[in-house]
Short mmCIF file of N, CA and C in Angstrom, two decimals:
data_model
loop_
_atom_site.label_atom_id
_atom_site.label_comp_id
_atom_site.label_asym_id
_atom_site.label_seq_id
_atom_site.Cartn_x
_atom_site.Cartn_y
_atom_site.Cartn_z
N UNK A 1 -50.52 -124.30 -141.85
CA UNK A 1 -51.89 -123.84 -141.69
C UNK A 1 -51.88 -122.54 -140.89
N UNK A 2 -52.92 -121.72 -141.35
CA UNK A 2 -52.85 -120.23 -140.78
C UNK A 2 -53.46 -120.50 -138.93
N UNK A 3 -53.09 -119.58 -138.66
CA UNK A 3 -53.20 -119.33 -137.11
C UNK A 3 -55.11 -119.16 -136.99
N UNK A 4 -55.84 -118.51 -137.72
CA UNK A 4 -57.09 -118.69 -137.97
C UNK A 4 -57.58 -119.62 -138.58
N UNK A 5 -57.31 -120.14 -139.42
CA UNK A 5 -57.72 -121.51 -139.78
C UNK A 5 -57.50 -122.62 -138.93
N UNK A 6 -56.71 -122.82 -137.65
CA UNK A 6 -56.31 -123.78 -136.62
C UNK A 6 -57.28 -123.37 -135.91
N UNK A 7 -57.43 -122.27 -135.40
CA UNK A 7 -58.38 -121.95 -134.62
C UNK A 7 -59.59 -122.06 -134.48
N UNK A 8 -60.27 -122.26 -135.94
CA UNK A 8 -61.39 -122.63 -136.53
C UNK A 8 -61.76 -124.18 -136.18
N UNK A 9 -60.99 -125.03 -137.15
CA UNK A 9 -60.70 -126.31 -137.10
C UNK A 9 -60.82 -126.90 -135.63
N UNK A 10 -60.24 -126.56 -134.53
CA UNK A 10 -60.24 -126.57 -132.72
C UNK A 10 -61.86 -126.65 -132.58
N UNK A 11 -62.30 -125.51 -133.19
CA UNK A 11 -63.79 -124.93 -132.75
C UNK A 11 -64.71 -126.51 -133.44
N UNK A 12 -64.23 -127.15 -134.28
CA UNK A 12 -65.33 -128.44 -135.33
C UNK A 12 -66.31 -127.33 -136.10
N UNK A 13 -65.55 -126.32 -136.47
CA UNK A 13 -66.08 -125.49 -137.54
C UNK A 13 -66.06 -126.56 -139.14
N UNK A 14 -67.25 -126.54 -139.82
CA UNK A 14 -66.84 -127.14 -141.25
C UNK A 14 -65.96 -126.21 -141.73
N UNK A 15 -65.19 -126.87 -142.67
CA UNK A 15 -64.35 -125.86 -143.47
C UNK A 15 -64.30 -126.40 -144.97
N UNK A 16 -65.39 -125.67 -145.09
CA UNK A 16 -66.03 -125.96 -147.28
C UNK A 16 -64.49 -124.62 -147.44
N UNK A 17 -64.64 -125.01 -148.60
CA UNK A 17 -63.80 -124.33 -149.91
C UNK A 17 -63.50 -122.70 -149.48
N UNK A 18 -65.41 -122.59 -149.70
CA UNK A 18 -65.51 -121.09 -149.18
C UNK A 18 -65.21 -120.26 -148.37
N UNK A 19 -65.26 -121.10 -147.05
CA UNK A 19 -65.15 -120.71 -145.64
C UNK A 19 -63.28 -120.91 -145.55
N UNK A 20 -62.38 -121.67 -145.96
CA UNK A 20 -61.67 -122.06 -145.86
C UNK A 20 -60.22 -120.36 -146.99
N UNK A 21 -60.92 -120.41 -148.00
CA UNK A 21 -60.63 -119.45 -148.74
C UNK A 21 -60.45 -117.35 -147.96
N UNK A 22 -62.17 -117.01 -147.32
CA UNK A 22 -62.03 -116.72 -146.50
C UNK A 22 -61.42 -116.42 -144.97
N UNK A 23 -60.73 -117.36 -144.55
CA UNK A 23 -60.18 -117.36 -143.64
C UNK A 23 -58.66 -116.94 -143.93
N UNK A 24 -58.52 -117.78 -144.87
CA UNK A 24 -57.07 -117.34 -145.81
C UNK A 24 -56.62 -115.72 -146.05
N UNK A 25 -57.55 -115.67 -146.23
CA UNK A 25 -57.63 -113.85 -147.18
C UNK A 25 -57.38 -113.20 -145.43
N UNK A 26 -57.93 -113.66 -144.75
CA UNK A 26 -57.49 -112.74 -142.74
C UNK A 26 -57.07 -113.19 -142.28
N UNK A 27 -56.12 -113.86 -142.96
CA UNK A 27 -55.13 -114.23 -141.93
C UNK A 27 -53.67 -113.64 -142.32
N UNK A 28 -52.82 -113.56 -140.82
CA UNK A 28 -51.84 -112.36 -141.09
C UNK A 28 -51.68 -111.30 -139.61
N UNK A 29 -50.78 -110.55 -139.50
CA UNK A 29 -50.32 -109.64 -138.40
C UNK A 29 -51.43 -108.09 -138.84
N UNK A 30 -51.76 -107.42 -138.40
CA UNK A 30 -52.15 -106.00 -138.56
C UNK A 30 -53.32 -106.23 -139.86
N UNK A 31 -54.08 -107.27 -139.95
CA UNK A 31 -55.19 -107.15 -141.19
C UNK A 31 -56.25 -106.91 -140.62
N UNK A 32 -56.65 -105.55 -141.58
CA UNK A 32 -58.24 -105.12 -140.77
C UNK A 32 -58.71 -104.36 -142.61
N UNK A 33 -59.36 -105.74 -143.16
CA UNK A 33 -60.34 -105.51 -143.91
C UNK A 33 -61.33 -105.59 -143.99
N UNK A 34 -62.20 -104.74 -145.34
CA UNK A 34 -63.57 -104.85 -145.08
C UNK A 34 -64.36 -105.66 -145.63
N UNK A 35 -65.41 -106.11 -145.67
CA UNK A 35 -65.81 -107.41 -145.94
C UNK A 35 -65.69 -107.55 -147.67
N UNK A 36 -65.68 -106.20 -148.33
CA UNK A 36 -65.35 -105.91 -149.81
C UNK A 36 -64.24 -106.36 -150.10
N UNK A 37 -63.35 -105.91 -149.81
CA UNK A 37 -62.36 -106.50 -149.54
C UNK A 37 -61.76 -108.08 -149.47
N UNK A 38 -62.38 -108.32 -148.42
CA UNK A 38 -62.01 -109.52 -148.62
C UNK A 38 -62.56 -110.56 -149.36
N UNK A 39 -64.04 -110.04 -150.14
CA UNK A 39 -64.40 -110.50 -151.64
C UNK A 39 -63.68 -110.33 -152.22
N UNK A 40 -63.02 -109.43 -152.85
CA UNK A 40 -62.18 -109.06 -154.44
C UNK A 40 -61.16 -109.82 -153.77
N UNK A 41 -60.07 -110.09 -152.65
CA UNK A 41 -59.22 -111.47 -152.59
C UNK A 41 -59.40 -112.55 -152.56
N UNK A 42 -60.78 -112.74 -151.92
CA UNK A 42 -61.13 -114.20 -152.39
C UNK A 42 -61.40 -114.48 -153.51
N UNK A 43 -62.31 -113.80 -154.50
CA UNK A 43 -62.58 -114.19 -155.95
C UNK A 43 -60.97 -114.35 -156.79
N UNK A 44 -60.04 -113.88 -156.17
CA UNK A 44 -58.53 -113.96 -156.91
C UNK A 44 -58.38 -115.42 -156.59
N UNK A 45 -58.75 -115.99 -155.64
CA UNK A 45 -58.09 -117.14 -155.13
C UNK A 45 -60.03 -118.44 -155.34
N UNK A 46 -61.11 -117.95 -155.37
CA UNK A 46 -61.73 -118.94 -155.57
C UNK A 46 -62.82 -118.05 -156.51
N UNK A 47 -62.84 -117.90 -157.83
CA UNK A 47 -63.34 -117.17 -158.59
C UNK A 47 -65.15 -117.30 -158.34
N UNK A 48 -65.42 -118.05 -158.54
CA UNK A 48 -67.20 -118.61 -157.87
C UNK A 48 -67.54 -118.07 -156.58
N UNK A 49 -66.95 -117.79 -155.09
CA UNK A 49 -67.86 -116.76 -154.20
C UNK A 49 -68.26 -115.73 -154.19
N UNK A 50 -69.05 -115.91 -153.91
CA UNK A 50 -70.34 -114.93 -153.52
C UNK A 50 -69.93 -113.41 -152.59
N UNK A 51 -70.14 -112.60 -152.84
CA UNK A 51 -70.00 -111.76 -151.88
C UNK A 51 -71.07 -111.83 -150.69
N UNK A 52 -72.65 -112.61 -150.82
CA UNK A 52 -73.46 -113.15 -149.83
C UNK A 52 -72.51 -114.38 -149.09
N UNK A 53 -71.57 -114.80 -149.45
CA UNK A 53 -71.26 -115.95 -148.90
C UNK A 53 -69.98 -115.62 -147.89
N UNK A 54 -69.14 -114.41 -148.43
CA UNK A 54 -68.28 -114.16 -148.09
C UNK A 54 -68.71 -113.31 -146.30
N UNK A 55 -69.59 -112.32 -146.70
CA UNK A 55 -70.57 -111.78 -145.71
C UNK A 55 -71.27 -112.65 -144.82
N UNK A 56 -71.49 -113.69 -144.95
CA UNK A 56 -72.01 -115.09 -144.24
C UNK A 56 -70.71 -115.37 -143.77
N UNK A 57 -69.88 -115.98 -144.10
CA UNK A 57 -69.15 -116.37 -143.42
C UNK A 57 -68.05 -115.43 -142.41
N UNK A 58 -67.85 -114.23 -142.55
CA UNK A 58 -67.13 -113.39 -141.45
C UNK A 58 -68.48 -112.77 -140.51
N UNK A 59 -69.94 -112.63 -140.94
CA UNK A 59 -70.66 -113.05 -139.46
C UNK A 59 -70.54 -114.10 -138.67
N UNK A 60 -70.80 -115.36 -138.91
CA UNK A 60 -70.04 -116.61 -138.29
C UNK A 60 -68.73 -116.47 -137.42
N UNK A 61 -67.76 -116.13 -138.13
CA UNK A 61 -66.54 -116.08 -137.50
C UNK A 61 -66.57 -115.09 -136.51
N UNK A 62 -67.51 -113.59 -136.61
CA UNK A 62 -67.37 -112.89 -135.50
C UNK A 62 -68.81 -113.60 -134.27
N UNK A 63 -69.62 -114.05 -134.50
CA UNK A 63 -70.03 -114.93 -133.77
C UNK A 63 -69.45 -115.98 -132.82
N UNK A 64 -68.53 -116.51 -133.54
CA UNK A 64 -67.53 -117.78 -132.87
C UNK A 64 -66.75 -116.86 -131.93
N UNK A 65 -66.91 -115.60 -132.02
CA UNK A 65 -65.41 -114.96 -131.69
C UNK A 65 -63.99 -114.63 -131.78
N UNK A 66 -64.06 -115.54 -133.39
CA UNK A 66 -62.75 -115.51 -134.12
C UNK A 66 -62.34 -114.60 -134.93
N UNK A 67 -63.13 -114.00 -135.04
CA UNK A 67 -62.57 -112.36 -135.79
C UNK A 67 -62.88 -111.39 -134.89
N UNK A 68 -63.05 -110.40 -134.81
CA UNK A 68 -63.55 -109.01 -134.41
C UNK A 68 -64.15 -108.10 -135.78
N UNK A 69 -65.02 -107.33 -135.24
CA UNK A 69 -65.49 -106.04 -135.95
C UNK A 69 -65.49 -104.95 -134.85
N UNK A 70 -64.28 -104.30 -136.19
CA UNK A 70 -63.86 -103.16 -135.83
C UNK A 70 -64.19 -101.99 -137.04
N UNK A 71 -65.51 -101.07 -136.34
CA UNK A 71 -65.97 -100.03 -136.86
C UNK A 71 -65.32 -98.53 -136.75
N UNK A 72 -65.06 -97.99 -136.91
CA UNK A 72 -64.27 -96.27 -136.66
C UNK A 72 -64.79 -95.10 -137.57
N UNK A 73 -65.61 -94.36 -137.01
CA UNK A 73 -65.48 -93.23 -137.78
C UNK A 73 -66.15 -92.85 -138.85
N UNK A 74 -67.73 -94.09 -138.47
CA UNK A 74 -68.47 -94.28 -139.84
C UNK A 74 -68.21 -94.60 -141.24
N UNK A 75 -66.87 -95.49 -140.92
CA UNK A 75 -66.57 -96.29 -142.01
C UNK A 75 -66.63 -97.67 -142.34
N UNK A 76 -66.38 -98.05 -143.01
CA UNK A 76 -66.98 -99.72 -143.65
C UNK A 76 -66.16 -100.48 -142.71
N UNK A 77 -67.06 -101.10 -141.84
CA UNK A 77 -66.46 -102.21 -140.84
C UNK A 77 -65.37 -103.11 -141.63
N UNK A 78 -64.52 -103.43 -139.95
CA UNK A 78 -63.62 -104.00 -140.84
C UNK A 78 -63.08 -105.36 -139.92
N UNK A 79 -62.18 -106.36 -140.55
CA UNK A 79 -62.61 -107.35 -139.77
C UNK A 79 -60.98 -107.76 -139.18
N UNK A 80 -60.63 -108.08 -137.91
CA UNK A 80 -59.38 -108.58 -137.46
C UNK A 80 -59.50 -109.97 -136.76
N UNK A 81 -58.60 -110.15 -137.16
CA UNK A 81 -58.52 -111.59 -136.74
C UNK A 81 -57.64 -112.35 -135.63
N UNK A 82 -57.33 -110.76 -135.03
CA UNK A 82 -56.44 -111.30 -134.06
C UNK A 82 -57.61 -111.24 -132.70
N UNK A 83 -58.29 -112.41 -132.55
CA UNK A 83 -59.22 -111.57 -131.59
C UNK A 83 -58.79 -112.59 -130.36
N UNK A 84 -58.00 -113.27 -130.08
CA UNK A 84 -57.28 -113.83 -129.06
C UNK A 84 -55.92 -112.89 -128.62
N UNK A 85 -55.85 -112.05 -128.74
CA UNK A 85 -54.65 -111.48 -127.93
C UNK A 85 -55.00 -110.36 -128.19
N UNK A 86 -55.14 -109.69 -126.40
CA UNK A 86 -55.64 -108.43 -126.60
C UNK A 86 -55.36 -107.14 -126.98
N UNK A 87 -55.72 -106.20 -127.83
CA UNK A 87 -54.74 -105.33 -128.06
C UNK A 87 -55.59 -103.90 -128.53
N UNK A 88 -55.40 -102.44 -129.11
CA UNK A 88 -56.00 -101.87 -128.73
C UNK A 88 -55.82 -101.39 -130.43
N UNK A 89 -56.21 -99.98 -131.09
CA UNK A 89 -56.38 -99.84 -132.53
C UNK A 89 -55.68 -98.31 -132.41
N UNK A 90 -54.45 -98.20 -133.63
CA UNK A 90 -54.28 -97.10 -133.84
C UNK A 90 -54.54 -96.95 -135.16
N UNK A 91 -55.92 -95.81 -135.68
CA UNK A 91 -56.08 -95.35 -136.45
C UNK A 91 -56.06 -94.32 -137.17
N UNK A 92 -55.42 -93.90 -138.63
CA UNK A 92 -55.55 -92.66 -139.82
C UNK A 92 -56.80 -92.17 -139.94
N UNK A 93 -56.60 -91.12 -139.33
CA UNK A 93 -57.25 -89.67 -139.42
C UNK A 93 -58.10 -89.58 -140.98
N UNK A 94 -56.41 -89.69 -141.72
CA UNK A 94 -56.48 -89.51 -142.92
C UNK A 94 -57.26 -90.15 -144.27
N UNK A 95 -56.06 -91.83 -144.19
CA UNK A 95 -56.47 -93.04 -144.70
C UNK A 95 -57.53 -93.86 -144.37
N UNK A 96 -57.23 -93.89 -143.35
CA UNK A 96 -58.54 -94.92 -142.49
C UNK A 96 -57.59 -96.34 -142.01
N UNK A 97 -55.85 -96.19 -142.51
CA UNK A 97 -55.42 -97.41 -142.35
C UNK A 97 -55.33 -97.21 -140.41
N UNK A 98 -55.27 -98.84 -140.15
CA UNK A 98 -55.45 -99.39 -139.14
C UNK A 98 -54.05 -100.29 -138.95
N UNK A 99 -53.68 -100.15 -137.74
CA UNK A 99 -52.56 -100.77 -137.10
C UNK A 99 -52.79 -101.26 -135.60
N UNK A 100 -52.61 -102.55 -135.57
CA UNK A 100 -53.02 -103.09 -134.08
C UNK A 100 -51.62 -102.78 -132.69
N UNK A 101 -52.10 -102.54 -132.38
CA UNK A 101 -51.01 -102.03 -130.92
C UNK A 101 -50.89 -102.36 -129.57
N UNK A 102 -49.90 -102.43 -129.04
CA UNK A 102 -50.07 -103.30 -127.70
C UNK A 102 -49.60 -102.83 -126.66
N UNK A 103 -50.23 -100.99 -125.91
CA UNK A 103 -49.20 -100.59 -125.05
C UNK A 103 -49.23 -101.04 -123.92
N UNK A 104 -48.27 -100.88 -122.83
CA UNK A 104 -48.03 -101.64 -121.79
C UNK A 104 -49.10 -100.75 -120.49
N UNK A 105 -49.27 -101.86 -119.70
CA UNK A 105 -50.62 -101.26 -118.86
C UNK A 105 -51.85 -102.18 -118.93
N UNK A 106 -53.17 -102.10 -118.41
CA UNK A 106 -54.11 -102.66 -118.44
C UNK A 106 -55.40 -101.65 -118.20
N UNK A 107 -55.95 -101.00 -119.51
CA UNK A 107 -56.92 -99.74 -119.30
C UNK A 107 -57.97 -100.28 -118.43
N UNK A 108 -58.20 -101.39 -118.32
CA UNK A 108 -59.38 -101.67 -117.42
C UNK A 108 -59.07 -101.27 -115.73
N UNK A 109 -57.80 -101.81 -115.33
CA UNK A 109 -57.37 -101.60 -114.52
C UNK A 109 -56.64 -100.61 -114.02
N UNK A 110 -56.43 -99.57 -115.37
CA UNK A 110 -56.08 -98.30 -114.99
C UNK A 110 -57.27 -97.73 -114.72
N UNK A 111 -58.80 -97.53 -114.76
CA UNK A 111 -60.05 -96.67 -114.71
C UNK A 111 -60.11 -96.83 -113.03
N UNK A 112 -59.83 -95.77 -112.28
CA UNK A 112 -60.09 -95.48 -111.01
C UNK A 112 -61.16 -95.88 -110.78
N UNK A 113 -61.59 -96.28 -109.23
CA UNK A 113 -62.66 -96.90 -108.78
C UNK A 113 -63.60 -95.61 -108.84
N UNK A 114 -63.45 -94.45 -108.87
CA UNK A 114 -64.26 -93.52 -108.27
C UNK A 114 -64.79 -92.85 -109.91
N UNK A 115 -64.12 -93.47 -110.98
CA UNK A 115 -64.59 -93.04 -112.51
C UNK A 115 -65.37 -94.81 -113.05
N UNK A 116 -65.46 -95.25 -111.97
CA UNK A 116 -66.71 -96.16 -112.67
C UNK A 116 -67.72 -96.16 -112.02
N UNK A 117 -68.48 -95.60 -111.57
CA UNK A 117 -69.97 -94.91 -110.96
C UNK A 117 -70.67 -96.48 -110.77
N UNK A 118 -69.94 -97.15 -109.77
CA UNK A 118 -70.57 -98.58 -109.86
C UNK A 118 -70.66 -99.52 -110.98
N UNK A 119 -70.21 -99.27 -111.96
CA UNK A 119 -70.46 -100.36 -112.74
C UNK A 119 -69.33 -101.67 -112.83
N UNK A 120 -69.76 -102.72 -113.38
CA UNK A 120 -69.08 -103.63 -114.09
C UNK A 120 -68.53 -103.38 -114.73
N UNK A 121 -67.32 -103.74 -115.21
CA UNK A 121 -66.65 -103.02 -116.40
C UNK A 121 -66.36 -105.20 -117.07
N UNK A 122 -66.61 -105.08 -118.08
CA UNK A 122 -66.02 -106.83 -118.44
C UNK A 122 -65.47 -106.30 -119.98
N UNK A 123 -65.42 -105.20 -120.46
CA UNK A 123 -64.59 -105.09 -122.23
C UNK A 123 -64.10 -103.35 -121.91
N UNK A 124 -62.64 -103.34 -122.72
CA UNK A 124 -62.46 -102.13 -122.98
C UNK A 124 -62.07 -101.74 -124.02
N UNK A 125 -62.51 -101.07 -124.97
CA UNK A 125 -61.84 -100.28 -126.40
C UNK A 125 -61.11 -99.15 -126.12
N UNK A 126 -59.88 -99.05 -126.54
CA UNK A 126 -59.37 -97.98 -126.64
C UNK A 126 -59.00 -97.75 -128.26
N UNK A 127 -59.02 -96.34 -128.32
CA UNK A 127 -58.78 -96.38 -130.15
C UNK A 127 -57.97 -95.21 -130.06
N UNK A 128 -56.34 -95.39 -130.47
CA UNK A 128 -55.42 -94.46 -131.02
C UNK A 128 -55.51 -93.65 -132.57
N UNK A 129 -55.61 -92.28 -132.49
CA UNK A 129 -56.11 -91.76 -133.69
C UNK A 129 -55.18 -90.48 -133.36
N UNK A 130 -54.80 -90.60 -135.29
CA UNK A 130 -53.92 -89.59 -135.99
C UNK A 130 -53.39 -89.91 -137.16
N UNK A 131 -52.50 -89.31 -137.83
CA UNK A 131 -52.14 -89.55 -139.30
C UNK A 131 -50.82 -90.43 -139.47
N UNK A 132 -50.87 -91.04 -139.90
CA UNK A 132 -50.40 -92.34 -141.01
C UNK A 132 -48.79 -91.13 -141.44
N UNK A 133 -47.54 -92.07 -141.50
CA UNK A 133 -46.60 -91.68 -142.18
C UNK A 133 -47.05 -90.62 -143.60
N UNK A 134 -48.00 -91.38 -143.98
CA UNK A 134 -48.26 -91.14 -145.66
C UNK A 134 -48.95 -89.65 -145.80
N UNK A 135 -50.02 -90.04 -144.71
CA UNK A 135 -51.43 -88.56 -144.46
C UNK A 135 -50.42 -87.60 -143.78
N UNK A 136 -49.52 -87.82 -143.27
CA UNK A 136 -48.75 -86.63 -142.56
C UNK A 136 -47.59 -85.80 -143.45
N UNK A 137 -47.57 -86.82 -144.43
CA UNK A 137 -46.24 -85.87 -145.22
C UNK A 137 -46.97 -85.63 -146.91
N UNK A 138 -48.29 -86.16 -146.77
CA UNK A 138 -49.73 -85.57 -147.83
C UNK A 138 -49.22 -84.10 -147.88
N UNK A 139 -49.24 -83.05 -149.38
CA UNK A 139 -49.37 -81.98 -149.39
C UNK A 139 -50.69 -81.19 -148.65
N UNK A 140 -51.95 -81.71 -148.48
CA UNK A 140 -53.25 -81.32 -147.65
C UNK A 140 -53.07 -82.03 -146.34
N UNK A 141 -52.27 -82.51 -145.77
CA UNK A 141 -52.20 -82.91 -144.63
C UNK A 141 -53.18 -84.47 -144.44
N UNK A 142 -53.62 -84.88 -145.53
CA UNK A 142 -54.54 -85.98 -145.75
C UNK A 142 -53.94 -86.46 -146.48
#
């Protein structure tokens, strides 16, 4: 059983066909698809969902807190599922592909006391951006 689907199951999440299919399709190391996406793999694997259903069910999951949405760059949100181990996003300039990353350090705890103007700090995004093996050796540089 997938590492998201256990995780689910823990939660006394139901797990219909649909929801179960879905979870399937994000589960995995470095997956950050978009909810399109993970329609056209689920219909490979359960021909009858819905793309309303599919969209229903990864709101849920980012509700539970079991996925993440991860937006960049005014492009089609996209969904990870590693949302128990924290980690930060290096993204194509080019592609738009996404790779999860884990450098050593703690950005929260690197932000000097005197660069948080009093506040709370309780979440941090950091987002690594540049070109992809592929976009870099692109004849247009894309």
């Amino acid at each position: 059983m997938s590492d998201l689907l256990e995780r689910l199951r823990g939660r006394g999440w139901r797990m219909t066909a649909q929801r179960r299919v879905v979870a399937e399709v994000l589960d995995g190391d470095h997956v950050h698809l978009t909810a399109d996406e993970v329609h056209a793999r689920a219909v490979e694997r359960l021909p009858e969902i819905s793309r309303a259903t599919v969209y229903n069910t990864l709101g849920e999951m980012v509700t539970l807190g079991e996925v993440i949405e991860v937006a960049t760059d005014g492009r089609a949100k996209r969904y990870d599922p590693n949302a128990h181990r924290p980690h930060q996003h290096l993204v194509c300039a080019g592609c738009g592909a996404i790779r999860d990353v884990h450098p050593a350090g703690d950005p929260l705890r690197d932000l000097p006391a005197a660069e948080r103007f009093g506040f709370t700090i309780s979440n941090v995004e950091v987002t690594y951006r540049g070109l992809c093996p592929n976009c870099a050796t692109a004849p247009s540089g894309y």
